[in-house]
Amino acid sequence: MTDASHYEVRYQINPWMRPDAWQADPAIRRAAAHKASAQLRAALQETGAVVDSISGVADLPDLVFPANAAIVLDGRVLLARFRYSQRQGEEAVFQVAFEVFKTRGLVDEIVQLPRGVLQEGAGDCIWDATRNLFWAGYGQRSTQDSLAAIEQVFAQKTVALELATDRFYHLDTCFCPLTGGKLLYYPPAFTAVALGAIHAHVRREDRIVASDEEAGAFCVNAVNIGRRLIMAEPPQSLRQKLRAQGFTVKGIDLAPFILSGGGAYCMTLRLDRRSSAVADALCAAE
């Protein structure tokens, strides 16, 4: 996670961003953001997760969304490259953070994208441990040529999903693979071809469809650890859907961050993602 000290909503690069609402009472909004960030951290730790934090940086308010920093799998880090100038200053900060993580043994290798390729980290490239593949979003922030770069760096199957609307501008806003092969997703966010790819890989009985209200509450942007889900405060309808599938839901009031178009998943980046082959090898070694 990133410390929220320098978080604010000061510009608009997606339809969710409300700098006017933030500026109406910045002191109250800032206090609420600190409270929400602390609650998210505590919820993660309650699952047994170990949470590392990097410092916020003045004039980089969206640094608080480290899901966009990089793709991480098997100790290898593919650093992001941002489309908008407002976020491009984050690239150097995140690179330094990963260099520190490398010295601590939390990651092994740091890789740069090819020149000219845009890819906004795990927000647009989500590892599916059940299917042993990456789901990769493109068309809004990340470019289509990022898919080849991801496959080359990680040597893993990558399924392309074109995003159809700037309202759901990153894959993590509308798509969340869950433990046991289940999938929480919002179909209107995808092109017809992308939906075809999803349906080809995920059985109908494993698909949990988010409603307009549920997706609009930023609940698909969730952190899944085991059978637990941590997300922005969900409508009761979504709680019931997930409970029926065997999941426990922890809702947090993340309204200050939704004002910038981010939720629980955006505010985190897992460093321990492992492909099944590596995981199997580690289990065998133990």
PDB file of C-alpha atoms in Angstrom:
ATOM      1  CA  MET A   1       0.000   0.000   0.000  1.00  0.00           C
ATOM      2  CA  THR A   2       0.955   3.657  -0.210  1.00  0.00           C
ATOM      3  CA  ASP A   3       0.622   6.071   2.686  1.00  0.00           C
ATOM      4  CA  ALA A   4      -2.336   8.373   1.998  1.00  0.00           C
ATOM      5  CA  SER A   5      -0.768  11.559   3.390  1.00  0.00           C
ATOM      6  CA  HIS A   6      -0.553  13.249  -0.010  1.00  0.00           C
ATOM      7  CA  TYR A   7      -3.775  11.872  -1.440  1.00  0.00           C
ATOM      8  CA  GLU A   8      -6.306  14.309  -2.866  1.00  0.00           C
ATOM      9  CA  VAL A   9      -8.465  14.678  -5.975  1.00  0.00           C
ATOM     10  CA  ARG A  10      -7.002  17.569  -7.934  1.00  0.00           C
ATOM     11  CA  TYR A  11      -7.526  16.673 -11.610  1.00  0.00           C
ATOM     12  CA  GLN A  12      -9.802  14.527 -13.768  1.00  0.00           C
ATOM     13  CA  ILE A  13      -8.492  11.720 -15.973  1.00  0.00           C
ATOM     14  CA  ASN A  14     -11.449   9.361 -15.605  1.00  0.00           C
ATOM     15  CA  PRO A  15     -15.226   9.910 -15.288  1.00  0.00           C
ATOM     16  CA  TRP A  16     -15.261   9.046 -11.583  1.00  0.00           C
ATOM     17  CA  MET A  17     -12.878  11.815 -10.533  1.00  0.00           C
ATOM     18  CA  ARG A  18     -14.541  14.681  -8.636  1.00  0.00           C
ATOM     19  CA  PRO A  19     -12.041  17.425  -7.790  1.00  0.00           C
ATOM     20  CA  ASP A  20     -14.983  19.739  -7.120  1.00  0.00           C
ATOM     21  CA  ALA A  21     -16.340  17.439  -4.404  1.00  0.00           C
ATOM     22  CA  TRP A  22     -12.904  17.146  -2.813  1.00  0.00           C
ATOM     23  CA  GLN A  23     -12.311  20.894  -2.801  1.00  0.00           C
ATOM     24  CA  ALA A  24     -15.704  21.537  -1.232  1.00  0.00           C
ATOM     25  CA  ASP A  25     -14.242  20.350   2.093  1.00  0.00           C
ATOM     26  CA  PRO A  26     -10.682  19.055   1.702  1.00  0.00           C
ATOM     27  CA  ALA A  27      -9.987  18.735   5.443  1.00  0.00           C
ATOM     28  CA  ILE A  28     -12.927  16.409   6.008  1.00  0.00           C
ATOM     29  CA  ARG A  29     -12.155  14.458   2.840  1.00  0.00           C
ATOM     30  CA  ARG A  30      -8.506  14.051   3.855  1.00  0.00           C
ATOM     31  CA  ALA A  31      -9.422  12.800   7.335  1.00  0.00           C
ATOM     32  CA  ALA A  32     -11.885  10.334   5.810  1.00  0.00           C
ATOM     33  CA  ALA A  33      -9.234   9.094   3.385  1.00  0.00           C
ATOM     34  CA  HIS A  34      -6.764   8.441   6.214  1.00  0.00           C
ATOM     35  CA  LYS A  35      -9.436   6.553   8.152  1.00  0.00           C
ATOM     36  CA  ALA A  36     -10.435   4.466   5.125  1.00  0.00           C
ATOM     37  CA  SER A  37      -6.833   3.601   4.281  1.00  0.00           C
ATOM     38  CA  ALA A  38      -6.181   2.483   7.862  1.00  0.00           C
ATOM     39  CA  GLN A  39      -9.342   0.358   7.854  1.00  0.00           C
ATOM     40  CA  LEU A  40      -8.302  -1.301   4.602  1.00  0.00           C
ATOM     41  CA  ARG A  41      -4.867  -2.091   6.007  1.00  0.00           C
ATOM     42  CA  ALA A  42      -6.410  -3.558   9.165  1.00  0.00           C
ATOM     43  CA  ALA A  43      -8.823  -5.687   7.122  1.00  0.00           C
ATOM     44  CA  LEU A  44      -5.939  -7.101   5.095  1.00  0.00           C
ATOM     45  CA  GLN A  45      -3.954  -7.872   8.221  1.00  0.00           C
ATOM     46  CA  GLU A  46      -6.959  -9.654   9.728  1.00  0.00           C
ATOM     47  CA  THR A  47      -6.700 -12.200   6.897  1.00  0.00           C
ATOM     48  CA  GLY A  48      -3.069 -12.862   7.842  1.00  0.00           C
ATOM     49  CA  ALA A  49      -1.595 -10.665   5.118  1.00  0.00           C
ATOM     50  CA  VAL A  50       1.626  -8.766   5.804  1.00  0.00           C
ATOM     51  CA  VAL A  51       1.299  -5.198   4.553  1.00  0.00           C
ATOM     52  CA  ASP A  52       4.272  -3.074   3.495  1.00  0.00           C
ATOM     53  CA  SER A  53       3.747   0.629   2.826  1.00  0.00           C
ATOM     54  CA  ILE A  54       5.690   3.158   0.793  1.00  0.00           C
ATOM     55  CA  SER A  55       5.596   6.878   1.487  1.00  0.00           C
ATOM     56  CA  GLY A  56       3.296   9.217  -0.374  1.00  0.00           C
ATOM     57  CA  VAL A  57       4.823  11.998  -2.482  1.00  0.00           C
ATOM     58  CA  ALA A  58       3.590  15.578  -2.843  1.00  0.00           C
ATOM     59  CA  ASP A  59       1.942  16.325  -6.205  1.00  0.00           C
ATOM     60  CA  LEU A  60       1.446  12.596  -6.947  1.00  0.00           C
ATOM     61  CA  PRO A  61      -1.965  12.013  -5.348  1.00  0.00           C
ATOM     62  CA  ASP A  62      -2.717   8.813  -7.297  1.00  0.00           C
ATOM     63  CA  LEU A  63       0.422   7.143  -5.950  1.00  0.00           C
ATOM     64  CA  VAL A  64      -2.036   5.816  -3.385  1.00  0.00           C
ATOM     65  CA  PHE A  65      -3.141   3.287  -6.046  1.00  0.00           C
ATOM     66  CA  PRO A  66      -0.114   0.949  -6.312  1.00  0.00           C
ATOM     67  CA  ALA A  67      -2.042  -1.720  -8.225  1.00  0.00           C
ATOM     68  CA  ASN A  68      -0.969   0.343 -11.236  1.00  0.00           C
ATOM     69  CA  ALA A  69       2.722   0.273 -10.305  1.00  0.00           C
ATOM     70  CA  ALA A  70       3.631  -3.030 -11.933  1.00  0.00           C
ATOM     71  CA  ILE A  71       2.738  -6.620 -12.728  1.00  0.00           C
ATOM     72  CA  VAL A  72       4.355  -9.020 -10.237  1.00  0.00           C
ATOM     73  CA  LEU A  73       4.587 -12.792 -10.663  1.00  0.00           C
ATOM     74  CA  ASP A  74       7.136 -15.342  -9.432  1.00  0.00           C
ATOM     75  CA  GLY A  75       9.337 -12.564  -8.066  1.00  0.00           C
ATOM     76  CA  ARG A  76       9.570 -10.804 -11.429  1.00  0.00           C
ATOM     77  CA  VAL A  77       8.355  -7.213 -11.697  1.00  0.00           C
ATOM     78  CA  LEU A  78       7.270  -5.588 -14.975  1.00  0.00           C
ATOM     79  CA  LEU A  79       7.141  -1.869 -14.255  1.00  0.00           C
ATOM     80  CA  ALA A  80       4.178   0.138 -15.515  1.00  0.00           C
ATOM     81  CA  ARG A  81       4.181   3.000 -17.986  1.00  0.00           C
ATOM     82  CA  PHE A  82       1.288   5.468 -17.619  1.00  0.00           C
ATOM     83  CA  ARG A  83      -0.782   7.041 -20.362  1.00  0.00           C
ATOM     84  CA  TYR A  84      -1.514  10.366 -18.655  1.00  0.00           C
ATOM     85  CA  SER A  85       1.110  12.912 -17.683  1.00  0.00           C
ATOM     86  CA  GLN A  86      -0.540  13.368 -14.269  1.00  0.00           C
ATOM     87  CA  ARG A  87       0.577   9.863 -13.295  1.00  0.00           C
ATOM     88  CA  GLN A  88       3.858   9.535 -15.141  1.00  0.00           C
ATOM     89  CA  GLY A  89       5.819  10.929 -12.202  1.00  0.00           C
ATOM     90  CA  GLU A  90       4.817   7.813 -10.247  1.00  0.00           C
ATOM     91  CA  GLU A  91       6.976   5.588 -12.450  1.00  0.00           C
ATOM     92  CA  ALA A  92      10.307   6.644 -10.913  1.00  0.00           C
ATOM     93  CA  VAL A  93       8.906   6.491  -7.368  1.00  0.00           C
ATOM     94  CA  PHE A  94       7.611   2.968  -7.833  1.00  0.00           C
ATOM     95  CA  GLN A  95      10.869   1.854  -9.447  1.00  0.00           C
ATOM     96  CA  VAL A  96      12.826   3.002  -6.391  1.00  0.00           C
ATOM     97  CA  ALA A  97      10.326   1.220  -4.132  1.00  0.00           C
ATOM     98  CA  PHE A  98      10.802  -2.027  -6.033  1.00  0.00           C
ATOM     99  CA  GLU A  99      14.567  -1.664  -5.853  1.00  0.00           C
ATOM    100  CA  VAL A 100      14.200  -1.510  -2.069  1.00  0.00           C
ATOM    101  CA  PHE A 101      11.895  -4.538  -2.109  1.00  0.00           C
ATOM    102  CA  LYS A 102      14.537  -6.352  -4.152  1.00  0.00           C
ATOM    103  CA  THR A 103      17.246  -5.692  -1.560  1.00  0.00           C
ATOM    104  CA  ARG A 104      14.882  -7.131   1.046  1.00  0.00           C
ATOM    105  CA  GLY A 105      14.291 -10.277  -1.005  1.00  0.00           C
ATOM    106  CA  LEU A 106      10.597  -9.529  -1.617  1.00  0.00           C
ATOM    107  CA  VAL A 107      11.120  -9.515  -5.404  1.00  0.00           C
ATOM    108  CA  ASP A 108      13.924 -10.897  -7.563  1.00  0.00           C
ATOM    109  CA  GLU A 109      14.001  -9.070 -10.887  1.00  0.00           C
ATOM    110  CA  ILE A 110      12.779  -5.723 -12.256  1.00  0.00           C
ATOM    111  CA  VAL A 111      11.978  -5.380 -15.959  1.00  0.00           C
ATOM    112  CA  GLN A 112      11.123  -2.336 -18.098  1.00  0.00           C
ATOM    113  CA  LEU A 113       8.491  -2.304 -20.838  1.00  0.00           C
ATOM    114  CA  PRO A 114       9.641  -1.822 -24.435  1.00  0.00           C
ATOM    115  CA  ARG A 115       9.795   1.788 -25.563  1.00  0.00           C
ATOM    116  CA  GLY A 116       6.407   3.228 -26.512  1.00  0.00           C
ATOM    117  CA  VAL A 117       4.336   0.477 -24.882  1.00  0.00           C
ATOM    118  CA  LEU A 118       1.774   1.621 -22.305  1.00  0.00           C
ATOM    119  CA  GLN A 119       0.712  -0.776 -19.569  1.00  0.00           C
ATOM    120  CA  GLU A 120      -0.723   0.246 -16.204  1.00  0.00           C
ATOM    121  CA  GLY A 121       0.289  -2.621 -13.961  1.00  0.00           C
ATOM    122  CA  ALA A 122      -1.889  -5.142 -12.176  1.00  0.00           C
ATOM    123  CA  GLY A 123      -4.822  -2.803 -12.624  1.00  0.00           C
ATOM    124  CA  ASP A 124      -4.870  -3.924 -16.251  1.00  0.00           C
ATOM    125  CA  CYS A 125      -3.294  -7.371 -15.931  1.00  0.00           C
ATOM    126  CA  ILE A 126      -4.753  -9.783 -13.383  1.00  0.00           C
ATOM    127  CA  TRP A 127      -3.326 -13.202 -12.583  1.00  0.00           C
ATOM    128  CA  ASP A 128      -5.844 -16.056 -12.476  1.00  0.00           C
ATOM    129  CA  ALA A 129      -4.299 -18.735 -10.253  1.00  0.00           C
ATOM    130  CA  THR A 130      -7.013 -21.291 -11.058  1.00  0.00           C
ATOM    131  CA  ARG A 131      -6.574 -21.085 -14.826  1.00  0.00           C
ATOM    132  CA  ASN A 132      -2.866 -20.279 -14.691  1.00  0.00           C
ATOM    133  CA  LEU A 133      -3.105 -17.289 -17.015  1.00  0.00           C
ATOM    134  CA  PHE A 134      -3.163 -13.500 -17.141  1.00  0.00           C
ATOM    135  CA  TRP A 135      -6.279 -11.579 -18.052  1.00  0.00           C
ATOM    136  CA  ALA A 136      -5.037  -8.384 -19.708  1.00  0.00           C
ATOM    137  CA  GLY A 137      -7.172  -5.307 -20.303  1.00  0.00           C
ATOM    138  CA  TYR A 138      -6.416  -2.796 -23.026  1.00  0.00           C
ATOM    139  CA  GLY A 139      -8.005   0.003 -25.029  1.00  0.00           C
ATOM    140  CA  GLN A 140      -8.460   2.681 -22.378  1.00  0.00           C
ATOM    141  CA  ARG A 141      -5.105   3.037 -20.570  1.00  0.00           C
ATOM    142  CA  SER A 142      -2.924   0.105 -21.657  1.00  0.00           C
ATOM    143  CA  THR A 143      -2.122  -0.430 -25.325  1.00  0.00           C
ATOM    144  CA  GLN A 144      -2.787  -3.659 -27.204  1.00  0.00           C
ATOM    145  CA  ASP A 145       0.914  -4.229 -27.821  1.00  0.00           C
ATOM    146  CA  SER A 146       1.408  -4.601 -24.065  1.00  0.00           C
ATOM    147  CA  LEU A 147       0.018  -8.135 -24.307  1.00  0.00           C
ATOM    148  CA  ALA A 148       3.025  -9.390 -26.256  1.00  0.00           C
ATOM    149  CA  ALA A 149       5.359  -7.739 -23.753  1.00  0.00           C
ATOM    150  CA  ILE A 150       3.582  -9.428 -20.835  1.00  0.00           C
ATOM    151  CA  GLU A 151       3.780 -12.840 -22.489  1.00  0.00           C
ATOM    152  CA  GLN A 152       7.461 -12.365 -23.291  1.00  0.00           C
ATOM    153  CA  VAL A 153       8.430 -11.307 -19.767  1.00  0.00           C
ATOM    154  CA  PHE A 154       6.422 -13.897 -17.847  1.00  0.00           C
ATOM    155  CA  ALA A 155       6.095 -16.741 -20.401  1.00  0.00           C
ATOM    156  CA  GLN A 156       2.459 -17.185 -19.364  1.00  0.00           C
ATOM    157  CA  LYS A 157      -0.726 -17.379 -21.400  1.00  0.00           C
ATOM    158  CA  THR A 158      -2.375 -13.965 -21.661  1.00  0.00           C
ATOM    159  CA  VAL A 159      -6.035 -13.481 -22.592  1.00  0.00           C
ATOM    160  CA  ALA A 160      -6.815 -10.098 -24.146  1.00  0.00           C
ATOM    161  CA  LEU A 161      -9.881  -8.221 -22.910  1.00  0.00           C
ATOM    162  CA  GLU A 162     -10.721  -4.977 -24.675  1.00  0.00           C
ATOM    163  CA  LEU A 163     -12.469  -2.474 -22.418  1.00  0.00           C
ATOM    164  CA  ALA A 164     -15.447  -0.759 -24.001  1.00  0.00           C
ATOM    165  CA  THR A 165     -15.886   2.388 -21.902  1.00  0.00           C
ATOM    166  CA  ASP A 166     -13.763   4.968 -20.132  1.00  0.00           C
ATOM    167  CA  ARG A 167     -15.998   4.600 -17.084  1.00  0.00           C
ATOM    168  CA  PHE A 168     -14.358   1.220 -16.497  1.00  0.00           C
ATOM    169  CA  TYR A 169     -10.943   2.317 -17.614  1.00  0.00           C
ATOM    170  CA  HIS A 170      -8.865  -0.409 -15.927  1.00  0.00           C
ATOM    171  CA  LEU A 171      -9.634  -4.116 -15.892  1.00  0.00           C
ATOM    172  CA  ASP A 172      -9.692  -4.220 -12.085  1.00  0.00           C
ATOM    173  CA  THR A 173     -12.708  -1.898 -11.991  1.00  0.00           C
ATOM    174  CA  CYS A 174     -14.905  -4.503 -13.683  1.00  0.00           C
ATOM    175  CA  PHE A 175     -13.231  -7.926 -13.380  1.00  0.00           C
ATOM    176  CA  CYS A 176     -12.164  -9.941 -10.327  1.00  0.00           C
ATOM    177  CA  PRO A 177     -11.104 -13.617 -10.509  1.00  0.00           C
ATOM    178  CA  LEU A 178     -11.890 -15.367  -7.234  1.00  0.00           C
ATOM    179  CA  THR A 179     -10.674 -18.402  -5.339  1.00  0.00           C
ATOM    180  CA  GLY A 180     -11.936 -21.686  -6.739  1.00  0.00           C
ATOM    181  CA  GLY A 181     -12.352 -20.439 -10.295  1.00  0.00           C
ATOM    182  CA  LYS A 182     -15.256 -18.099  -9.656  1.00  0.00           C
ATOM    183  CA  LEU A 183     -15.340 -14.725 -11.412  1.00  0.00           C
ATOM    184  CA  LEU A 184     -16.995 -11.482 -10.334  1.00  0.00           C
ATOM    185  CA  TYR A 185     -17.374  -9.187 -13.347  1.00  0.00           C
ATOM    186  CA  TYR A 186     -19.461  -6.465 -15.001  1.00  0.00           C
ATOM    187  CA  PRO A 187     -20.305  -7.448 -18.602  1.00  0.00           C
ATOM    188  CA  PRO A 188     -21.176  -3.965 -20.000  1.00  0.00           C
ATOM    189  CA  ALA A 189     -17.551  -2.903 -19.457  1.00  0.00           C
ATOM    190  CA  PHE A 190     -16.342  -5.227 -22.236  1.00  0.00           C
ATOM    191  CA  THR A 191     -16.568  -5.439 -25.998  1.00  0.00           C
ATOM    192  CA  ALA A 192     -18.433  -8.364 -27.532  1.00  0.00           C
ATOM    193  CA  VAL A 193     -15.145 -10.040 -28.449  1.00  0.00           C
ATOM    194  CA  ALA A 194     -13.846  -9.685 -24.890  1.00  0.00           C
ATOM    195  CA  LEU A 195     -17.039 -11.154 -23.470  1.00  0.00           C
ATOM    196  CA  GLY A 196     -16.622 -14.074 -25.848  1.00  0.00           C
ATOM    197  CA  ALA A 197     -13.128 -14.678 -24.464  1.00  0.00           C
ATOM    198  CA  ILE A 198     -14.409 -14.555 -20.885  1.00  0.00           C
ATOM    199  CA  HIS A 199     -17.231 -16.968 -21.622  1.00  0.00           C
ATOM    200  CA  ALA A 200     -14.853 -19.321 -23.432  1.00  0.00           C
ATOM    201  CA  HIS A 201     -12.626 -19.609 -20.358  1.00  0.00           C
ATOM    202  CA  VAL A 202     -15.107 -19.334 -17.476  1.00  0.00           C
ATOM    203  CA  ARG A 203     -18.066 -21.662 -17.086  1.00  0.00           C
ATOM    204  CA  ARG A 204     -21.490 -20.044 -16.791  1.00  0.00           C
ATOM    205  CA  GLU A 205     -21.957 -21.444 -13.276  1.00  0.00           C
ATOM    206  CA  ASP A 206     -18.694 -19.797 -12.181  1.00  0.00           C
ATOM    207  CA  ARG A 207     -19.642 -16.312 -13.386  1.00  0.00           C
ATOM    208  CA  ILE A 208     -20.990 -13.865 -10.798  1.00  0.00           C
ATOM    209  CA  VAL A 209     -22.464 -10.907 -12.646  1.00  0.00           C
ATOM    210  CA  ALA A 210     -22.307  -7.528 -10.928  1.00  0.00           C
ATOM    211  CA  SER A 211     -25.306  -5.254 -11.425  1.00  0.00           C
ATOM    212  CA  ASP A 212     -25.059  -1.603 -12.454  1.00  0.00           C
ATOM    213  CA  GLU A 213     -25.455  -0.609  -8.802  1.00  0.00           C
ATOM    214  CA  GLU A 214     -22.815  -3.054  -7.575  1.00  0.00           C
ATOM    215  CA  ALA A 215     -20.264  -2.064 -10.200  1.00  0.00           C
ATOM    216  CA  GLY A 216     -21.070   1.606  -9.647  1.00  0.00           C
ATOM    217  CA  ALA A 217     -20.288   1.178  -5.939  1.00  0.00           C
ATOM    218  CA  PHE A 218     -16.763   0.056  -6.977  1.00  0.00           C
ATOM    219  CA  CYS A 219     -17.297  -3.373  -5.422  1.00  0.00           C
ATOM    220  CA  VAL A 220     -15.813  -5.401  -8.280  1.00  0.00           C
ATOM    221  CA  ASN A 221     -12.523  -3.666  -7.436  1.00  0.00           C
ATOM    222  CA  ALA A 222     -11.974  -6.099  -4.575  1.00  0.00           C
ATOM    223  CA  VAL A 223      -9.138  -7.925  -2.828  1.00  0.00           C
ATOM    224  CA  ASN A 224      -9.638 -11.691  -2.603  1.00  0.00           C
ATOM    225  CA  ILE A 225      -7.649 -13.713  -0.066  1.00  0.00           C
ATOM    226  CA  GLY A 226      -8.868 -17.277   0.273  1.00  0.00           C
ATOM    227  CA  ARG A 227     -12.634 -17.216   0.754  1.00  0.00           C
ATOM    228  CA  ARG A 228     -12.571 -13.612   1.979  1.00  0.00           C
ATOM    229  CA  LEU A 229     -13.317 -10.526  -0.055  1.00  0.00           C
ATOM    230  CA  ILE A 230     -12.449  -6.975   0.973  1.00  0.00           C
ATOM    231  CA  MET A 231     -14.191  -4.239  -1.009  1.00  0.00           C
ATOM    232  CA  ALA A 232     -15.911  -0.876  -0.936  1.00  0.00           C
ATOM    233  CA  GLU A 233     -19.141  -1.079   1.071  1.00  0.00           C
ATOM    234  CA  PRO A 234     -21.364  -3.359  -1.058  1.00  0.00           C
ATOM    235  CA  PRO A 235     -25.110  -3.374  -1.616  1.00  0.00           C
ATOM    236  CA  GLN A 236     -26.903  -6.205   0.147  1.00  0.00           C
ATOM    237  CA  SER A 237     -27.593  -7.814  -3.214  1.00  0.00           C
ATOM    238  CA  LEU A 238     -23.888  -8.430  -3.796  1.00  0.00           C
ATOM    239  CA  ARG A 239     -23.328  -9.705  -0.277  1.00  0.00           C
ATOM    240  CA  GLN A 240     -26.023 -12.304  -0.914  1.00  0.00           C
ATOM    241  CA  LYS A 241     -24.560 -13.374  -4.261  1.00  0.00           C
ATOM    242  CA  LEU A 242     -21.103 -13.834  -2.778  1.00  0.00           C
ATOM    243  CA  ARG A 243     -22.362 -15.542   0.378  1.00  0.00           C
ATOM    244  CA  ALA A 244     -24.181 -18.052  -1.828  1.00  0.00           C
ATOM    245  CA  GLN A 245     -20.828 -18.844  -3.466  1.00  0.00           C
ATOM    246  CA  GLY A 246     -19.136 -19.412  -0.101  1.00  0.00           C
ATOM    247  CA  PHE A 247     -17.380 -16.058   0.307  1.00  0.00           C
ATOM    248  CA  THR A 248     -17.208 -13.786   3.349  1.00  0.00           C
ATOM    249  CA  VAL A 249     -17.358 -10.070   2.550  1.00  0.00           C
ATOM    250  CA  LYS A 250     -15.718  -7.233   4.468  1.00  0.00           C
ATOM    251  CA  GLY A 251     -17.093  -3.865   3.353  1.00  0.00           C
ATOM    252  CA  ILE A 252     -15.178  -0.630   3.959  1.00  0.00           C
ATOM    253  CA  ASP A 253     -16.284   2.938   3.354  1.00  0.00           C
ATOM    254  CA  LEU A 254     -13.849   3.892   0.583  1.00  0.00           C
ATOM    255  CA  ALA A 255     -15.852   6.901  -0.633  1.00  0.00           C
ATOM    256  CA  PRO A 256     -12.822   9.273  -0.534  1.00  0.00           C
ATOM    257  CA  PHE A 257     -10.962   7.027  -2.979  1.00  0.00           C
ATOM    258  CA  ILE A 258     -13.948   6.341  -5.202  1.00  0.00           C
ATOM    259  CA  LEU A 259     -13.897  10.124  -5.777  1.00  0.00           C
ATOM    260  CA  SER A 260     -10.711   9.402  -7.719  1.00  0.00           C
ATOM    261  CA  GLY A 261     -11.922   6.200  -9.373  1.00  0.00           C
ATOM    262  CA  GLY A 262     -10.213   3.724  -7.057  1.00  0.00           C
ATOM    263  CA  GLY A 263     -11.200   1.023  -4.599  1.00  0.00           C
ATOM    264  CA  ALA A 264      -9.718  -1.741  -2.470  1.00  0.00           C
ATOM    265  CA  TYR A 265      -7.859  -3.555  -5.246  1.00  0.00           C
ATOM    266  CA  CYS A 266      -6.465  -0.294  -6.661  1.00  0.00           C
ATOM    267  CA  MET A 267      -5.052   0.591  -3.250  1.00  0.00           C
ATOM    268  CA  THR A 268      -2.981  -2.598  -2.998  1.00  0.00           C
ATOM    269  CA  LEU A 269      -0.448  -4.613  -4.956  1.00  0.00           C
ATOM    270  CA  ARG A 270       0.301  -8.240  -4.081  1.00  0.00           C
ATOM    271  CA  LEU A 271       3.993  -9.080  -4.181  1.00  0.00           C
ATOM    272  CA  ASP A 272       3.587 -12.828  -3.602  1.00  0.00           C
ATOM    273  CA  ARG A 273       1.751 -13.875  -6.765  1.00  0.00           C
ATOM    274  CA  ARG A 274       3.054 -17.273  -7.906  1.00  0.00           C
ATOM    275  CA  SER A 275       2.312 -19.333 -10.975  1.00  0.00           C
ATOM    276  CA  SER A 276       1.004 -22.810 -10.224  1.00  0.00           C
ATOM    277  CA  ALA A 277       4.177 -24.424 -11.536  1.00  0.00           C
ATOM    278  CA  VAL A 278       6.319 -22.482  -9.079  1.00  0.00           C
ATOM    279  CA  ALA A 279       3.826 -22.990  -6.279  1.00  0.00           C
ATOM    280  CA  ASP A 280       3.825 -26.738  -6.890  1.00  0.00           C
ATOM    281  CA  ALA A 281       7.626 -26.783  -6.824  1.00  0.00           C
ATOM    282  CA  LEU A 282       7.703 -24.853  -3.554  1.00  0.00           C
ATOM    283  CA  CYS A 283       5.191 -27.235  -1.983  1.00  0.00           C
ATOM    284  CA  ALA A 284       7.251 -30.203  -3.115  1.00  0.00           C
ATOM    285  CA  ALA A 285      10.394 -28.646  -1.625  1.00  0.00           C
ATOM    286  CA  GLU A 286       8.643 -28.155   1.697  1.00  0.00           C
TER     287      GLU A 286
END
